[in-house]
Amino acid sequence: MSVLIVGTTALDSIKTPTKENPRLLGGSASHAAVAASFFSPVKLVGGVGEDFPKKYIQLYRRHKIDLEGLQVLPGKTFHWSGEYELNMNNRRTLATELGVIETFSPTLPKSYQSAPFVLLGNIAPALQHAVLDQMQKPRFVIADSMDLWINIALPDLLRLLKRVDGFVLNDSEAELLTKEDNIFRALKKIHMLGPKYVIIKKGSHGSILSGPKGFFICPAFPLPKVVDPTGAGDSFVGGIMGYLASAKGSIDANLRRAMVYGSVTASFCCEGFGLTRTTKVKRADIEKRVMELETLTQF
Amino acid sequence: MSVLIVGTTALDSIKTPTKENPRLLGGSASHAAVAASFFSPVKLVGGVGEDFPKKYIQLYRRHKIDLEGLQVLPGKTFHWSGEYELNMNNRRTLATELGVIETFSPTLPKSYQSAPFVLLGNIAPALQHAVLDQMQKPRFVIADSMDLWINIALPDLLRLLKRVDGFVLNDSEAELLTKEDNIFRALKKIHMLGPKYVIIKKGSHGSILSGPKGFFICPAFPLPKVVDPTGAGDSFVGGIMGYLASAKGSIDANLRRAMVYGSVTASFCCEGFGLTRTTKVKRADIEKRVMELETLTQF
C-alpha cells in the first residue's frame, strides 16, 4: 500500500567541526520519503522554488517517489543552514530562509486522496491539517512535529493530536509539551491529548512506543561514527510508515517491527551528510542491520 | 557460588524539600551486597565506625551477608549528606565526612580468599588492588569506579584495569576516561586498557555491554517515578555478579541475562530512599520485572 508524506522539501547547508556541505537535499518530507521508499510506494506532498536542483528531482524519481503533489512555485526553495557542535548532539541554526514554504498551501492530486497511510511530517500544524482535510479515509495517520510548533502553534498542534492515530516527538519536546521530565509520565499525558500511539525518540538511546499493547523499548543501531544526524528523526518515522504500509496484519501486530526498521533506516541517515548515505542503501543492507539488532538485544 | 564484594559501607543523609532521611544505610558495598544477595551468598568487605547502627548489621544479616570481613574500627562511619532540588533531578552534596574509611585497609578472612566471584565496588583503586592481592584465583573479577578516581587516582585505576575481567562505568565517566564522546569508540578504547568485558551504564537509557560476543543493548526498566537513584549503579553491578555466581555455564552464556537482572534490581533501588525499597523486594518481584522487560523488548 502507499504512503502519503507531507513535510518540508528543503535545501540544507550543514556545517560540522570538520566539513561544510552546501545545499544538500533535505527537509522532513525528503528524508521521510526516501526512507519509506525502501518498503512501499510513496506519494510526496511539498513545495519547492524554481531554484530547486534537477538532480534532486531525479533522486526522488530513482526512489520511485510519486511527485504529482510536489509543487514548483515562483521563488526560492526553503533553505536551512546550521552547525553541529563537536559531540554532534547539539545543533545550532545559523539561518532559516523560508522561501516558497512561507506561502505554500498543499493541494492534493486526486490520486493521493485515497492513500491508506499518511505521514504528516514536520511542518506547520496548519499545513498538516490542510492535508488531512483533503484525505478520504486513511487507515493510519501519524504526525511528527518539533519544538518550534509547540512554542508558536500549540492550539493548532493540540487540535491535530485529536485527529491522528500516532504522534512522534523527541524526549525534550515531550517534556516541553507536558512539563513532565519523566518519559513515562509524559507519555501518559500525551495519550490524553488524543493519539492512541505515541513514540518518543531519544537519539542514540533508541525510542519508546506507548500504545494499547503497552510499551516497547526500541534500540538504536550502534554507530561508532555519526557523521550527521540531520533528518534521522524523519528517516525513522518514514521507515516506520513505509514498513507498516508494506506489512500484512494489524498496526498493533506490526508497529514494533516497523520501529526497528525505522531505527535501522535512521542509522544509515546518520552515517552521511543529508541523504548522501541513505540514497546508497539497498534493502538488503537494512535487513542485515535489523537482524543484527535482533542479536544485539536478545537475552 | 559466592560473591566477594568490597566497597564503601556508609551512612547517607538525604534531604528533600518535603522530607529528611538521616543516616540511611548507604555506600557502594551496601547497595551491591543487598542486590547480589537476592541471587547468591555474599561476603562483604568494608569498614564502619563504632557509631554504625546495629539495625544495619541486622539488615545485612537478614540478607544472609557474610560479615566476617566487615571491620568495626575506632572512629565514625563514612557519612555523606546531600540535598535534592525541588524537581528531584539534581542532587547537591552538603557534607562528606570520610571517618574510618580514610585509613581503612581491607584484610580478608581466610574464608573469603577463595571466593570465585569478586566485585570491586566503587572505592579507592588502591583498596581494590589490596583486595585482589589477597585473593587466590577468582573465576571472574569485575570493577566499578567513579569520576573521582579517574581524576585523582588514574595510574592506580589503569593498573587495576589490567587485572580485572570486567569494568563497569557510566557514559560520562567513559568519556572522561577515553576523551571519546561516542560510546562505541569509548568501549573500544577501554578494552585496550585491559578488560575483556566493558559495561557502560546510561541510567534510564539502559546499559551497553561490549565483550567477545559483541555488543548487548540492555534496557532499563520503565519507572514512572524515580524517588532516589542513589546506589542504582551499585545495585546494578551487584545484581549482575549475584546472578552470574548463581548461574550454570560460561560467563559469555550468562552475562546478558545477568545484566537484565542487574537492571531490574537497580530499578527497585530507584523507587525508595537509600535501600528502603530494595530491602522489601522478594525474588519473585525481580522475576516478574525480568519477564516484563522481555515483553517490552521483543519485536
Coordinates of C-alpha atoms in Angstrom, one line a residue:
Chain A
M1 CA 0.0 0.0 0.0
S2 CA 1.1 3.6 -0.5
V3 CA 2.2 6.2 2.0
L4 CA 1.4 9.9 1.5
I5 CA 4.0 12.1 3.0
V6 CA 3.8 15.8 3.6
G7 CA 6.6 17.9 5.1
T8 CA 9.3 20.3 4.1
T9 CA 11.3 19.9 0.9
A10 CA 14.4 21.9 1.5
L11 CA 18.0 22.6 0.8
D12 CA 20.2 22.2 3.9
S13 CA 23.6 23.7 4.4
I14 CA 25.2 21.8 7.2
K15 CA 28.4 22.8 8.9
T16 CA 30.3 20.4 11.2
P17 CA 33.6 21.0 13.0
T18 CA 35.3 19.3 10.1
K19 CA 33.2 20.0 6.9
E20 CA 30.8 22.3 5.1
N21 CA 28.1 20.8 2.9
P22 CA 26.1 23.5 1.0
R23 CA 22.6 23.0 -0.4
L24 CA 22.1 19.2 0.2
L25 CA 18.7 17.8 -0.4
G26 CA 16.9 18.0 3.0
G27 CA 13.7 18.7 4.7
S28 CA 11.4 16.4 6.7
A29 CA 9.5 15.2 3.6
S30 CA 12.6 14.3 1.6
H31 CA 14.2 12.3 4.4
A32 CA 10.9 10.5 5.3
A33 CA 10.0 9.8 1.6
V34 CA 13.4 8.3 0.8
A35 CA 13.2 6.2 4.0
A36 CA 9.7 5.0 3.3
S37 CA 10.5 4.2 -0.3
F38 CA 12.6 1.2 0.7
F39 CA 9.4 -0.5 1.7
S40 CA 6.4 1.0 -0.1
P41 CA 5.3 3.4 -2.9
V42 CA 5.4 7.0 -1.7
K43 CA 3.4 10.0 -2.7
L44 CA 5.2 13.2 -1.9
V45 CA 3.4 16.5 -1.0
G46 CA 5.5 19.6 -0.8
G47 CA 6.6 22.9 -2.4
V48 CA 9.9 23.9 -3.9
G49 CA 11.2 27.0 -5.6
E50 CA 12.3 27.5 -9.2
D51 CA 15.9 27.1 -7.9
F52 CA 15.4 23.5 -6.8
P53 CA 18.1 21.4 -8.5
K54 CA 17.0 19.0 -11.2
K55 CA 19.3 16.4 -9.7
Y56 CA 17.2 16.2 -6.6
I57 CA 14.0 15.6 -8.7
Q58 CA 16.0 12.8 -10.3
L59 CA 16.9 11.5 -6.9
Y60 CA 13.3 11.3 -5.8
R61 CA 12.5 9.6 -9.1
R62 CA 15.2 7.0 -8.6
H63 CA 13.3 6.1 -5.4
K64 CA 10.1 5.8 -7.4
I65 CA 8.6 8.6 -5.3
D66 CA 5.3 10.0 -6.9
L67 CA 5.9 13.7 -7.4
E68 CA 2.4 14.7 -8.7
G69 CA 1.9 16.5 -5.4
L70 CA 5.2 18.4 -5.5
Q71 CA 4.5 22.0 -6.5
V72 CA 7.2 24.1 -8.1
L73 CA 6.4 27.6 -7.0
P74 CA 7.8 31.1 -8.0
G75 CA 10.5 32.0 -5.6
K76 CA 13.3 30.2 -3.7
T77 CA 13.3 26.8 -2.1
F78 CA 13.2 26.6 1.7
H79 CA 16.9 26.9 2.9
W80 CA 18.1 25.9 6.3
S81 CA 21.7 26.3 7.5
G82 CA 23.0 25.0 10.7
E83 CA 26.1 23.9 12.6
Y84 CA 26.8 20.9 14.8
E85 CA 28.8 21.0 18.0
L86 CA 31.8 18.8 18.5
N87 CA 29.8 15.9 20.1
M88 CA 27.3 16.0 17.2
N89 CA 24.4 16.1 19.6
N90 CA 23.6 19.8 19.7
R91 CA 22.6 21.5 16.5
R92 CA 22.6 25.3 16.2
T93 CA 20.5 27.1 13.4
L94 CA 22.6 29.7 11.6
A95 CA 19.8 30.8 9.1
T96 CA 16.4 29.9 8.0
E97 CA 15.1 31.3 4.7
L98 CA 11.5 30.1 4.3
G99 CA 11.2 31.0 0.6
V100 CA 8.2 29.4 -1.1
I101 CA 7.3 27.4 2.1
E102 CA 6.0 30.7 3.6
T103 CA 3.0 30.8 1.4
F104 CA 2.9 27.1 0.4
S105 CA -0.5 25.5 0.6
P106 CA -0.8 21.8 -0.1
T107 CA -3.3 20.8 -2.8
L108 CA -3.6 17.1 -3.1
P109 CA -3.9 15.4 -6.5
K110 CA -7.0 13.2 -6.8
S111 CA -4.8 10.1 -6.9
Y112 CA -3.3 11.0 -3.5
Q113 CA -6.6 11.4 -1.6
S114 CA -7.2 7.7 -1.0
A115 CA -3.7 6.8 0.3
P116 CA -4.2 4.4 3.2
F117 CA -1.1 5.6 5.2
V118 CA -0.5 9.2 5.9
L119 CA 2.7 10.7 7.4
L120 CA 2.3 14.3 8.5
G121 CA 6.0 15.1 8.6
N122 CA 7.4 18.0 10.5
I123 CA 5.9 21.2 9.0
A124 CA 3.4 23.8 10.4
P125 CA 0.4 22.1 12.0
A126 CA -1.9 24.2 9.9
L127 CA -0.5 22.6 6.7
Q128 CA -0.8 19.1 8.4
H129 CA -4.5 19.9 9.0
A130 CA -4.8 21.1 5.3
V131 CA -3.6 17.7 4.1
L132 CA -5.8 15.7 6.4
D133 CA -8.8 17.8 5.3
Q134 CA -8.3 16.6 1.7
M135 CA -7.9 12.9 2.6
Q136 CA -10.8 10.5 2.1
K137 CA -10.5 7.9 4.9
P138 CA -6.9 6.9 5.6
R139 CA -6.2 3.7 7.6
F140 CA -3.4 5.1 9.7
V141 CA -2.2 8.7 10.2
I142 CA 0.9 9.6 12.1
A143 CA 2.2 13.1 12.8
D144 CA 5.7 14.4 13.6
S145 CA 6.4 17.8 14.9
M146 CA 9.1 19.9 16.5
D147 CA 9.7 22.3 19.5
L148 CA 9.0 25.3 17.2
W149 CA 5.4 24.3 16.7
I150 CA 4.9 23.5 20.4
N151 CA 6.1 27.1 21.1
I152 CA 4.4 29.1 18.4
A153 CA 1.4 27.0 17.1
L154 CA 0.3 25.0 20.2
P155 CA -3.5 25.4 19.6
D156 CA -3.2 24.1 16.0
L157 CA -1.0 21.2 17.2
L158 CA -3.3 20.2 20.0
R159 CA -6.2 20.2 17.6
L160 CA -4.1 18.0 15.2
L161 CA -3.4 15.5 18.0
K162 CA -7.1 14.8 18.2
R163 CA -7.2 13.8 14.5
V164 CA -4.2 11.4 14.3
D165 CA -3.6 7.8 15.3
G166 CA 0.0 8.3 16.2
F167 CA 2.4 11.1 17.3
V168 CA 6.2 11.1 17.2
L169 CA 8.3 13.5 19.1
N170 CA 11.7 13.6 20.9
D171 CA 12.2 13.5 24.6
S172 CA 12.9 17.2 25.1
E173 CA 9.8 18.0 23.0
A174 CA 7.8 15.6 25.2
E175 CA 9.0 17.5 28.3
L176 CA 8.2 20.9 26.6
L177 CA 4.7 19.7 25.7
T178 CA 3.8 18.0 29.0
K179 CA 6.1 19.7 31.6
E180 CA 7.0 16.2 32.7
D181 CA 10.6 15.2 32.8
N182 CA 9.8 11.6 33.3
I183 CA 9.3 10.0 29.9
F184 CA 6.6 7.5 31.1
R185 CA 4.5 10.2 32.8
A186 CA 4.9 12.4 29.7
L187 CA 3.6 9.5 27.5
K188 CA 0.5 9.2 29.7
K189 CA -0.2 12.9 29.3
I190 CA 0.3 12.8 25.5
H191 CA -2.2 10.0 25.2
M192 CA -4.7 12.2 27.0
L193 CA -4.2 14.7 24.2
G194 CA -5.5 12.2 21.6
P195 CA -3.1 9.8 19.9
K196 CA -3.5 6.1 20.5
Y197 CA 0.2 5.5 19.7
V198 CA 2.9 7.8 21.0
I199 CA 6.6 7.3 20.1
I200 CA 9.3 9.2 21.9
K201 CA 12.7 9.4 20.1
K202 CA 15.8 9.5 22.2
G203 CA 18.5 9.7 19.5
S204 CA 21.3 7.2 20.1
H205 CA 19.4 5.9 23.1
G206 CA 16.7 4.5 20.9
S207 CA 13.0 5.1 21.2
I208 CA 9.9 4.2 23.3
L209 CA 6.5 3.3 21.9
S210 CA 3.4 3.6 24.1
G211 CA 0.2 2.0 22.7
P212 CA -2.7 -0.3 23.5
K213 CA -0.2 -3.2 23.9
G214 CA 1.9 -1.3 26.4
F215 CA 5.4 0.0 26.0
F216 CA 8.1 -1.1 23.5
I217 CA 11.7 -0.2 24.1
C218 CA 13.2 0.1 20.7
P219 CA 17.0 0.1 20.4
A220 CA 19.1 2.4 18.2
F221 CA 21.6 0.7 15.9
P222 CA 25.2 1.0 17.4
L223 CA 27.1 3.6 15.3
P224 CA 30.8 4.1 16.1
K225 CA 30.7 7.2 13.8
V226 CA 27.8 9.7 13.5
V227 CA 28.5 12.0 10.5
D228 CA 25.3 14.0 10.5
P229 CA 22.1 13.2 12.4
T230 CA 20.0 15.7 10.4
G231 CA 16.9 14.0 9.2
A232 CA 17.4 10.9 11.3
G233 CA 14.1 11.5 13.1
D234 CA 12.3 12.0 9.7
S235 CA 14.0 8.8 8.3
F236 CA 12.9 7.0 11.4
V237 CA 9.2 7.8 11.0
G238 CA 9.4 7.4 7.2
G239 CA 10.8 3.9 7.7
I240 CA 8.1 3.1 10.2
M241 CA 5.3 4.2 7.8
G242 CA 6.9 2.6 4.8
Y243 CA 7.2 -0.7 6.7
L244 CA 3.7 -0.5 8.1
A245 CA 2.3 0.1 4.6
S246 CA 4.1 -3.0 3.3
A247 CA 3.1 -5.3 6.1
K248 CA 0.1 -7.6 6.3
G249 CA -1.9 -7.7 9.5
S250 CA -2.9 -5.1 12.2
I251 CA -1.0 -2.0 13.2
D252 CA -0.6 -3.5 16.7
A253 CA 1.0 -6.6 15.2
N254 CA 3.5 -4.7 13.1
L255 CA 4.4 -1.5 14.8
R256 CA 7.2 -2.8 17.0
R257 CA 9.0 -4.3 14.0
A258 CA 8.2 -1.2 12.0
M259 CA 10.0 0.9 14.6
V260 CA 13.1 -1.4 14.3
Y261 CA 13.1 -0.9 10.5
G262 CA 12.7 2.9 11.1
S263 CA 15.5 2.8 13.6
V264 CA 17.8 1.0 11.2
T265 CA 16.9 3.3 8.3
A266 CA 17.7 6.3 10.5
S267 CA 21.1 4.7 11.4
F268 CA 22.1 4.9 7.8
C269 CA 20.9 8.5 7.6
C270 CA 23.3 9.4 10.4
E271 CA 26.3 8.0 8.5
G272 CA 26.4 10.6 5.8
F273 CA 25.6 14.3 5.3
G274 CA 22.0 14.9 4.3
L275 CA 20.7 12.0 2.2
T276 CA 24.1 11.0 0.8
R277 CA 24.4 7.7 2.7
T278 CA 20.7 6.8 2.7
T279 CA 20.4 7.0 -1.0
K280 CA 23.1 4.4 -1.4
V281 CA 21.4 1.9 0.8
K282 CA 19.9 -1.3 -0.6
R283 CA 17.0 -3.2 1.1
A284 CA 19.4 -6.0 1.9
D285 CA 21.6 -3.6 3.9
I286 CA 18.5 -2.7 6.0
E287 CA 17.6 -6.4 6.5
K288 CA 21.2 -7.1 7.7
R289 CA 21.1 -4.4 10.4
V290 CA 17.6 -5.5 11.5
M291 CA 19.0 -9.0 12.0
E292 CA 22.0 -7.6 13.9
L293 CA 19.7 -5.5 16.2
E294 CA 17.8 -8.7 17.0
T295 CA 21.1 -10.3 18.0
L296 CA 22.1 -7.3 20.0
T297 CA 19.0 -7.2 22.1
Q298 CA 18.3 -10.9 22.8
F299 CA 18.9 -12.2 26.3
Chain B
M1 CA 28.8 -19.8 44.3
S2 CA 29.7 -16.8 46.5
V3 CA 30.5 -13.2 45.6
L4 CA 33.0 -11.2 47.5
I5 CA 32.1 -7.5 47.5
V6 CA 34.3 -4.7 48.6
G7 CA 33.3 -1.0 48.6
T8 CA 32.1 1.7 50.9
T9 CA 29.8 1.0 53.8
A10 CA 28.3 4.4 54.7
L11 CA 25.6 6.4 56.3
D12 CA 23.7 8.6 53.8
S13 CA 21.6 11.6 55.0
I14 CA 19.3 12.6 52.1
K15 CA 17.2 15.8 52.3
T16 CA 14.4 16.6 50.0
P17 CA 12.0 19.6 50.0
T18 CA 9.5 17.6 52.0
K19 CA 11.5 15.0 54.0
E20 CA 14.7 14.4 55.8
N21 CA 16.2 10.9 55.7
P22 CA 19.0 11.0 58.2
R23 CA 21.7 8.3 58.4
L24 CA 20.2 5.7 56.0
L25 CA 22.4 2.7 55.2
G26 CA 24.3 3.5 52.0
G27 CA 27.7 3.1 50.3
S28 CA 28.6 1.1 47.2
A29 CA 29.2 -2.2 49.1
S30 CA 25.9 -2.0 50.9
H31 CA 23.9 -1.5 47.8
A32 CA 25.8 -4.0 45.8
A33 CA 25.7 -6.6 48.6
V34 CA 22.0 -6.4 49.1
A35 CA 21.4 -6.6 45.3
A36 CA 23.7 -9.6 44.9
S37 CA 22.1 -11.3 48.0
F38 CA 18.9 -12.0 46.0
F39 CA 20.8 -14.5 43.9
S40 CA 23.9 -15.8 45.7
P41 CA 25.7 -15.8 49.1
V42 CA 27.7 -12.6 49.6
K43 CA 30.9 -12.0 51.5
L44 CA 31.2 -8.3 52.5
V45 CA 34.5 -6.4 52.8
G46 CA 34.3 -3.0 54.4
G47 CA 35.0 -0.8 57.4
V48 CA 32.5 1.0 59.6
G49 CA 32.9 3.1 62.8
E50 CA 31.7 2.4 66.3
D51 CA 28.6 4.5 65.6
F52 CA 27.4 2.1 62.9
P53 CA 23.8 1.3 63.9
K54 CA 23.1 -2.3 65.0
K55 CA 19.9 -2.3 62.9
Y56 CA 22.1 -2.1 59.7
I57 CA 24.1 -5.1 60.9
Q58 CA 20.8 -6.9 61.3
L59 CA 19.7 -5.7 57.8
Y60 CA 22.9 -7.2 56.3
R61 CA 22.2 -10.4 58.3
R62 CA 18.6 -10.6 57.1
H63 CA 20.1 -10.7 53.6
K64 CA 22.4 -13.6 54.7
I65 CA 25.5 -11.4 54.0
D66 CA 28.7 -12.8 55.5
L67 CA 30.1 -10.0 57.7
E68 CA 33.4 -11.7 58.7
G69 CA 35.2 -9.2 56.5
L70 CA 33.4 -6.1 57.9
Q71 CA 35.7 -4.3 60.3
V72 CA 34.4 -2.2 63.1
L73 CA 37.1 0.5 63.6
P74 CA 37.6 3.2 66.2
G75 CA 36.0 6.4 64.9
K76 CA 33.0 7.3 62.9
T77 CA 31.4 5.7 59.9
F78 CA 31.8 7.3 56.5
H79 CA 28.9 9.8 56.3
W80 CA 27.6 11.5 53.2
S81 CA 24.8 14.1 53.3
G82 CA 23.1 15.7 50.3
E83 CA 20.0 17.5 49.2
Y84 CA 17.7 17.1 46.3
E85 CA 16.3 20.2 44.5
L86 CA 12.6 20.7 44.1
N87 CA 12.3 18.8 40.8
M88 CA 14.2 15.8 42.4
N89 CA 16.7 15.9 39.5
N90 CA 19.7 17.5 40.9
R91 CA 21.5 16.3 44.0
R92 CA 23.8 18.6 45.9
T93 CA 26.4 17.3 48.3
L94 CA 26.2 19.1 51.7
A95 CA 29.0 17.3 53.5
T96 CA 31.3 14.3 53.1
E97 CA 32.9 13.0 56.3
L98 CA 35.3 10.2 55.5
G99 CA 35.6 8.9 59.1
V100 CA 37.2 5.4 59.4
I101 CA 37.2 5.0 55.6
E102 CA 40.2 7.4 55.4
T103 CA 42.6 4.9 57.0
F104 CA 40.6 1.7 56.2
S105 CA 42.7 -1.2 54.9
P106 CA 40.9 -4.4 53.8
T107 CA 42.1 -7.6 55.5
L108 CA 40.4 -10.6 54.0
P109 CA 39.4 -13.5 56.3
K110 CA 40.7 -16.8 55.1
S111 CA 37.2 -18.0 54.1
Y112 CA 37.0 -15.1 51.7
Q113 CA 40.1 -15.7 49.8
S114 CA 38.8 -18.4 47.6
A115 CA 35.6 -16.7 46.5
P116 CA 35.1 -17.4 42.8
F117 CA 33.3 -14.1 42.0
V118 CA 34.8 -10.7 43.1
L119 CA 33.1 -7.4 42.8
L120 CA 35.5 -4.5 43.4
G121 CA 32.8 -1.9 44.1
N122 CA 33.3 1.8 43.9
I123 CA 36.1 2.7 46.4
A124 CA 39.7 3.9 46.0
P125 CA 41.5 1.8 43.4
A126 CA 44.4 1.2 45.9
L127 CA 41.9 -0.6 48.1
Q128 CA 40.5 -2.6 45.2
H129 CA 44.1 -3.7 44.5
A130 CA 44.6 -4.6 48.1
V131 CA 41.6 -6.9 48.0
L132 CA 42.8 -8.5 44.7
D133 CA 46.2 -9.1 46.2
Q134 CA 44.7 -11.3 48.9
M135 CA 42.5 -13.4 46.5
Q136 CA 43.7 -16.9 45.5
K137 CA 42.4 -17.4 42.0
P138 CA 38.9 -15.9 41.4
R139 CA 37.0 -17.0 38.4
F140 CA 35.6 -13.6 37.5
V141 CA 36.5 -10.2 38.7
I142 CA 34.6 -7.0 37.9
A143 CA 35.4 -3.5 38.9
D144 CA 33.3 -0.4 39.3
S145 CA 34.7 3.1 39.8
M146 CA 33.7 6.7 39.6
D147 CA 34.8 10.1 38.1
L148 CA 36.7 10.9 41.3
W149 CA 39.2 8.1 40.9
I150 CA 39.6 8.8 37.2
N151 CA 40.5 12.4 38.2
I152 CA 42.7 11.7 41.3
A153 CA 43.9 8.1 41.1
L154 CA 44.3 7.4 37.4
P155 CA 47.6 5.5 37.5
D156 CA 46.1 3.1 40.2
L157 CA 42.9 2.7 38.2
L158 CA 44.8 2.0 34.9
R159 CA 46.9 -0.6 36.7
L160 CA 43.7 -2.2 38.1
L161 CA 42.1 -2.4 34.6
K162 CA 44.9 -4.8 33.6
R163 CA 43.9 -7.1 36.5
V164 CA 40.1 -7.4 36.0
D165 CA 37.9 -9.3 33.7
G166 CA 35.2 -6.7 33.6
F167 CA 34.8 -3.0 34.1
V168 CA 31.6 -1.0 34.7
L169 CA 31.3 2.7 34.4
N170 CA 28.7 5.3 33.3
D171 CA 28.7 7.1 30.0
S172 CA 30.1 10.4 31.3
E173 CA 32.9 8.5 33.1
A174 CA 33.7 6.6 29.8
E175 CA 34.0 9.9 28.1
L176 CA 36.2 11.3 30.9
L177 CA 38.4 8.3 30.7
T178 CA 38.8 8.0 26.9
K179 CA 38.1 11.5 25.7
E180 CA 35.6 9.9 23.3
D181 CA 32.0 11.1 23.2
N182 CA 30.9 8.2 21.1
I183 CA 30.0 5.3 23.4
F184 CA 31.2 2.6 20.9
R185 CA 34.5 4.2 20.2
A186 CA 34.9 4.7 24.0
L187 CA 34.2 1.0 24.5
K188 CA 36.9 0.0 22.1
K189 CA 39.5 2.2 23.9
I190 CA 38.5 0.8 27.3
H191 CA 39.1 -2.8 26.0
M192 CA 42.6 -1.7 25.0
L193 CA 43.2 -0.8 28.7
G194 CA 42.6 -4.4 29.7
P195 CA 39.1 -5.6 30.5
K196 CA 37.6 -8.3 28.3
Y197 CA 34.1 -7.1 29.3
V198 CA 33.1 -3.5 29.5
I199 CA 29.7 -2.3 30.6
I200 CA 28.6 1.3 30.2
K201 CA 25.7 2.5 32.3
K202 CA 23.3 5.1 30.9
G203 CA 20.8 5.5 33.7
S204 CA 17.2 5.4 32.5
H205 CA 18.5 4.7 29.0
G206 CA 19.8 1.3 30.0
S207 CA 23.3 0.0 29.5
I208 CA 25.6 -1.5 26.9
L209 CA 27.9 -4.5 27.2
S210 CA 30.9 -5.0 25.0
G211 CA 32.6 -8.4 25.1
P212 CA 33.9 -11.2 23.0
K213 CA 30.4 -11.9 21.7
G214 CA 29.9 -8.3 20.6
F215 CA 27.5 -5.7 22.0
F216 CA 24.4 -6.2 24.1
I217 CA 21.9 -3.4 24.4
C218 CA 20.3 -3.8 27.8
P219 CA 17.1 -2.0 28.6
A220 CA 16.3 -0.1 31.8
F221 CA 13.0 -1.0 33.4
P222 CA 10.4 1.8 32.8
L223 CA 9.8 3.8 36.0
P224 CA 7.1 6.4 36.1
K225 CA 8.5 7.6 39.4
V226 CA 12.2 7.8 40.5
V227 CA 12.4 8.6 44.2
D228 CA 16.2 8.4 44.7
P229 CA 18.7 7.0 42.2
T230 CA 21.5 6.9 44.8
G231 CA 23.1 3.4 44.7
A232 CA 21.3 2.3 41.5
G233 CA 24.7 1.7 39.7
D234 CA 25.9 -0.3 42.7
S235 CA 22.7 -2.3 42.7
F236 CA 23.1 -2.9 39.0
V237 CA 26.6 -4.4 39.2
G238 CA 25.7 -6.2 42.5
G239 CA 22.7 -7.9 40.7
I240 CA 24.9 -8.8 37.7
M241 CA 27.5 -10.5 39.9
G242 CA 24.9 -12.2 42.2
Y243 CA 23.2 -13.6 39.1
L244 CA 26.4 -14.7 37.4
A245 CA 27.5 -16.6 40.6
S246 CA 24.2 -18.4 40.7
A247 CA 24.1 -19.4 37.0
K248 CA 25.5 -22.6 35.4
G249 CA 27.5 -22.2 32.3
S250 CA 30.1 -19.8 30.9
I251 CA 30.2 -16.0 31.7
D252 CA 29.6 -15.4 28.0
A253 CA 26.4 -17.5 28.1
N254 CA 25.1 -15.7 31.2
L255 CA 26.3 -12.1 31.1
R256 CA 23.4 -10.7 29.1
R257 CA 20.8 -12.2 31.3
A258 CA 22.8 -11.1 34.4
M259 CA 22.7 -7.5 33.1
V260 CA 18.9 -7.7 32.8
Y261 CA 18.7 -9.0 36.4
G262 CA 21.0 -6.2 37.5
S263 CA 18.9 -3.6 35.6
V264 CA 15.8 -4.8 37.3
T265 CA 17.4 -4.9 40.8
A266 CA 18.6 -1.3 40.2
S267 CA 15.0 -0.3 39.2
F268 CA 13.8 -1.2 42.7
C269 CA 16.6 0.8 44.2
C270 CA 15.4 3.9 42.5
E271 CA 11.9 3.6 43.9
G272 CA 12.9 4.4 47.5
F273 CA 15.4 6.4 49.5
G274 CA 18.6 4.5 50.2
L275 CA 17.9 0.8 50.5
T276 CA 14.4 1.2 51.9
R277 CA 12.7 -0.2 48.7
T278 CA 15.3 -2.8 47.8
T279 CA 15.2 -4.5 51.2
K280 CA 11.5 -5.1 50.8
V281 CA 11.9 -6.8 47.4
K282 CA 11.3 -10.6 47.0
R283 CA 13.0 -12.7 44.3
A284 CA 9.5 -13.2 42.7
D285 CA 9.2 -9.4 42.3
I286 CA 12.5 -9.4 40.4
E287 CA 11.4 -12.4 38.2
K288 CA 8.2 -10.5 37.3
R289 CA 10.0 -7.4 36.1
V290 CA 12.6 -9.5 34.1
M291 CA 9.6 -11.2 32.3
E292 CA 8.1 -7.7 31.7
L293 CA 11.4 -6.5 30.3
E294 CA 11.4 -9.5 27.9
T295 CA 7.9 -8.5 26.7
L296 CA 8.9 -4.8 26.4
T297 CA 11.8 -5.5 24.1
Q298 CA 10.6 -8.3 21.8
F299 CA 9.8 -7.5 18.2

